[in-house]
mmCIF file of C-alpha atoms in Angstrom:
data_model
loop_
_atom_site.group_PDB
_atom_site.id
_atom_site.type_symbol
_atom_site.label_atom_id
_atom_site.label_comp_id
_atom_site.label_asym_id
_atom_site.label_seq_id
_atom_site.Cartn_x
_atom_site.Cartn_y
_atom_site.Cartn_z
ATOM 1 C CA MET H 1 0.000 0.000 0.000
ATOM 2 C CA SER H 2 2.969 2.344 0.428
ATOM 3 C CA ASP H 3 3.267 2.680 -3.376
ATOM 4 C CA LEU H 4 -0.234 4.113 -3.708
ATOM 5 C CA MET H 5 -0.818 7.843 -3.929
ATOM 6 C CA ILE H 6 -3.387 8.656 -1.284
ATOM 7 C CA ASN H 7 -5.327 11.912 -1.399
ATOM 8 C CA THR H 8 -8.275 13.173 0.599
ATOM 9 C CA GLY H 9 -10.621 12.243 -2.251
ATOM 10 C CA SER H 10 -9.716 8.592 -1.599
ATOM 11 C CA LEU H 11 -11.259 8.550 1.884
ATOM 12 C CA PRO H 12 -14.642 7.094 0.849
ATOM 13 C CA GLU H 13 -12.922 4.171 -0.915
ATOM 14 C CA LEU H 14 -10.527 3.300 1.928
ATOM 15 C CA SER H 15 -11.600 1.004 4.731
ATOM 16 C CA VAL H 16 -10.684 1.734 8.328
ATOM 17 C CA SER H 17 -8.133 -1.102 8.127
ATOM 18 C CA GLN H 18 -6.557 0.423 5.020
ATOM 19 C CA LEU H 19 -6.347 3.813 6.703
ATOM 20 C CA ALA H 20 -4.808 2.267 9.819
ATOM 21 C CA ALA H 21 -2.199 0.495 7.646
ATOM 22 C CA LEU H 22 -1.015 3.648 5.855
ATOM 23 C CA PRO H 23 2.671 4.509 6.217
ATOM 24 C CA GLN H 24 3.357 7.102 8.904
ATOM 25 C CA GLN H 25 4.079 9.951 6.510
ATOM 26 C CA GLN H 26 0.930 9.342 4.445
ATOM 27 C CA LEU H 27 -1.138 9.020 7.602
ATOM 28 C CA GLN H 28 0.191 12.340 8.884
ATOM 29 C CA GLU H 29 -0.269 14.057 5.496
ATOM 30 C CA PHE H 30 -3.812 12.699 5.220
ATOM 31 C CA ASP H 31 -4.605 13.955 8.721
ATOM 32 C CA LEU H 32 -3.175 17.391 7.916
ATOM 33 C CA SER H 33 -5.110 17.575 4.631
ATOM 34 C CA LEU H 34 -8.380 16.709 6.357
ATOM 35 C CA ASN H 35 -7.765 19.333 9.045
ATOM 36 C CA LEU H 36 -7.069 21.959 6.377
ATOM 37 C CA MET H 37 -10.200 20.939 4.472
ATOM 38 C CA ALA H 38 -12.317 21.098 7.630
ATOM 39 C CA THR H 39 -11.020 24.598 8.364
ATOM 40 C CA TRP H 40 -11.679 25.682 4.777
ATOM 41 C CA ILE H 41 -15.208 24.246 4.864
ATOM 42 C CA LYS H 42 -16.024 25.963 8.173
ATOM 43 C CA GLN H 43 -14.691 29.324 6.983
ATOM 44 C CA SER H 44 -16.493 28.987 3.645
ATOM 45 C CA ARG H 45 -19.766 27.998 5.345
ATOM 46 C CA ASP H 46 -19.479 30.964 7.744
ATOM 47 C CA ARG H 47 -18.808 33.351 4.849
ATOM 48 C CA LEU H 48 -21.731 31.985 2.808
ATOM 49 C CA ASN H 49 -24.080 32.158 5.815
ATOM 50 C CA THR H 50 -23.060 35.797 6.342
ATOM 51 C CA ALA H 51 -23.768 36.517 2.667
ATOM 52 C CA LEU H 52 -27.165 34.776 2.910
ATOM 53 C CA GLU H 53 -27.968 36.799 6.022
ATOM 54 C CA GLN H 54 -27.014 39.972 4.178
ATOM 55 C CA ARG H 55 -29.107 39.049 1.135
ATOM 56 C CA TYR H 56 -32.188 37.453 2.714
ATOM 57 C CA GLY H 57 -32.112 38.069 6.487
ATOM 58 C CA GLU H 58 -34.206 41.223 6.687
ATOM 59 C CA GLN H 59 -36.802 39.892 4.239
ATOM 60 C CA ALA H 60 -37.017 36.599 6.156
ATOM 61 C CA ARG H 61 -37.442 38.271 9.562
ATOM 62 C CA GLN H 62 -40.125 40.527 8.065
ATOM 63 C CA SER H 63 -41.897 37.440 6.688
ATOM 64 C CA LEU H 64 -41.863 35.860 10.151
ATOM 65 C CA GLN H 65 -43.238 39.021 11.762
ATOM 66 C CA GLU H 66 -45.986 39.317 9.137
ATOM 67 C CA SER H 67 -47.094 35.811 10.086
ATOM 68 C CA GLY H 68 -47.189 36.835 13.758
ATOM 69 C CA ARG H 69 -44.028 35.012 14.767
ATOM 70 C CA ASP H 70 -40.637 36.105 16.052
ATOM 71 C CA PHE H 71 -39.070 32.673 15.552
ATOM 72 C CA GLY H 72 -39.576 29.695 13.299
ATOM 73 C CA VAL H 73 -39.319 28.733 9.633
ATOM 74 C CA THR H 74 -40.300 30.796 6.624
ATOM 75 C CA HIS H 75 -39.739 30.459 2.905
ATOM 76 C CA ILE H 76 -38.668 33.157 0.472
ATOM 77 C CA ASP H 77 -38.893 32.811 -3.288
ATOM 78 C CA ASP H 78 -36.085 34.496 -5.204
ATOM 79 C CA GLY H 79 -36.860 33.640 -8.798
ATOM 80 C CA ALA H 80 -36.228 29.930 -9.279
ATOM 81 C CA LEU H 81 -34.509 29.708 -5.873
ATOM 82 C CA GLN H 82 -36.537 28.951 -2.767
ATOM 83 C CA VAL H 83 -34.761 29.995 0.412
ATOM 84 C CA THR H 84 -35.778 28.344 3.667
ATOM 85 C CA TYR H 85 -34.956 30.531 6.652
ATOM 86 C CA GLU H 86 -35.031 29.124 10.151
ATOM 87 C CA LEU H 87 -34.622 31.326 13.197
ATOM 88 C CA PRO H 88 -34.612 29.040 16.238
ATOM 89 C CA LYS H 89 -35.713 30.166 19.664
ATOM 90 C CA ARG H 90 -32.903 30.002 22.224
ATOM 91 C CA VAL H 91 -34.234 30.213 25.761
ATOM 92 C CA SER H 92 -31.996 30.753 28.759
ATOM 93 C CA TRP H 93 -32.986 31.041 32.384
ATOM 94 C CA ASP H 94 -31.511 33.171 35.159
ATOM 95 C CA GLN H 95 -30.222 30.453 37.477
ATOM 96 C CA LYS H 96 -30.213 32.639 40.583
ATOM 97 C CA ARG H 97 -33.848 33.626 40.087
ATOM 98 C CA LEU H 98 -34.847 30.034 39.380
ATOM 99 C CA ALA H 99 -33.185 28.965 42.636
ATOM 100 C CA GLU H 100 -35.177 31.649 44.477
ATOM 101 C CA MET H 101 -38.389 30.448 42.824
ATOM 102 C CA ALA H 102 -37.569 26.854 43.765
ATOM 103 C CA GLU H 103 -37.146 27.922 47.403
ATOM 104 C CA ARG H 104 -40.561 29.646 47.322
ATOM 105 C CA ILE H 105 -42.188 26.574 45.780
ATOM 106 C CA THR H 106 -40.675 24.366 48.488
ATOM 107 C CA ALA H 107 -41.670 26.837 51.229
ATOM 108 C CA ALA H 108 -45.252 26.691 49.925
ATOM 109 C CA GLY H 109 -45.197 22.917 50.425
ATOM 110 C CA GLU H 110 -45.091 22.035 46.749
ATOM 111 C CA ASN H 111 -42.765 19.589 45.015
ATOM 112 C CA VAL H 112 -40.186 21.569 43.022
ATOM 113 C CA SER H 113 -39.777 18.807 40.433
ATOM 114 C CA ASP H 114 -43.446 19.281 39.448
ATOM 115 C CA PHE H 115 -42.540 22.731 38.135
ATOM 116 C CA ILE H 116 -38.816 22.889 37.419
ATOM 117 C CA ASP H 117 -36.304 20.455 35.944
ATOM 118 C CA VAL H 118 -33.359 20.446 38.297
ATOM 119 C CA ASP H 119 -29.994 19.200 37.101
ATOM 120 C CA TYR H 120 -27.318 19.075 39.774
ATOM 121 C CA SER H 121 -23.675 19.140 38.805
ATOM 122 C CA VAL H 122 -20.314 19.706 40.429
ATOM 123 C CA SER H 123 -17.400 21.169 38.518
ATOM 124 C CA GLU H 124 -14.495 18.742 38.404
ATOM 125 C CA SER H 125 -12.020 21.420 39.523
ATOM 126 C CA ARG H 126 -14.077 22.153 42.646
ATOM 127 C CA PHE H 127 -14.524 18.444 43.346
ATOM 128 C CA LYS H 128 -10.762 17.869 43.186
ATOM 129 C CA ASN H 129 -10.156 20.712 45.655
ATOM 130 C CA TRP H 130 -12.599 19.440 48.272
ATOM 131 C CA PRO H 131 -11.300 17.740 51.415
ATOM 132 C CA SER H 132 -11.158 13.965 50.977
ATOM 133 C CA THR H 133 -13.931 13.407 53.554
ATOM 134 C CA LEU H 134 -16.339 15.522 51.503
ATOM 135 C CA ARG H 135 -15.232 13.942 48.214
ATOM 136 C CA GLU H 136 -15.876 10.465 49.646
ATOM 137 C CA GLN H 137 -19.480 11.420 50.445
ATOM 138 C CA PHE H 138 -20.098 12.468 46.833
ATOM 139 C CA GLU H 139 -18.242 9.589 45.119
ATOM 140 C CA ALA H 140 -21.361 7.389 44.902
ATOM 141 C CA ALA H 141 -23.154 10.092 42.875
ATOM 142 C CA ARG H 142 -20.225 10.627 40.494
ATOM 143 C CA THR H 143 -19.826 8.716 37.237
ATOM 144 C CA VAL H 144 -16.763 9.162 35.055
ATOM 145 C CA LYS H 145 -17.043 8.176 31.395
ATOM 146 C CA PRO H 146 -14.421 8.549 28.694
ATOM 147 C CA GLY H 147 -14.926 11.306 26.162
ATOM 148 C CA LYS H 148 -14.256 10.999 22.461
ATOM 149 C CA PRO H 149 -10.520 10.580 21.876
ATOM 150 C CA SER H 150 -8.658 12.858 19.517
ATOM 151 C CA PHE H 151 -5.309 12.432 17.826
ATOM 152 C CA ARG H 152 -2.688 14.869 16.568
ATOM 153 C CA LEU H 153 -0.028 13.596 14.217
ATOM 154 C CA ALA H 154 3.426 15.097 13.730
ATOM 155 C CA LEU H 155 6.398 13.587 11.967
ATOM 156 C CA VAL H 156 9.540 13.853 14.056
ATOM 157 C CA GLU H 157 12.806 14.359 12.190
ATOM 158 C CA GLY H 158 15.066 11.333 12.572
ATOM 159 C CA GLY H 159 12.313 9.227 14.135
ATOM 160 C CA ALA H 160 12.118 5.477 13.633
ATOM 161 C CA ALA H 161 10.497 4.454 10.347
#
């Protein structure tokens, strides 16, 4: 396989085993090419989205407002091109005020979970700085799972082949 010219266009035809068997230099070059392509795609997508916003954004928001909505999906016809515009609703809650409301609900004798979804968490940096006696009390509620691994490849001059 070392005699083959591998380029990023070959990815769909290569199996995972074939990729894993690539010579070190080709593996590193392939990785670098994919990273460059991913960066180019992200930058190009961002630029195109900005251009689409510039061209259709105001018209799309006006279309939403005319239909009595601030958020949602609308369609714009630009000649033979139909543009679908989606403006999602992003809701955030003031955590301090929610905590105050939860206290009032509890004080009124109601069950907080009937009204509010509560998600408890502890930052890992705080947890590590706690005294061991406190950490031990929380260990049973803590689950550690591996995240998705990532790899960075670099060829080292004079390294073993």
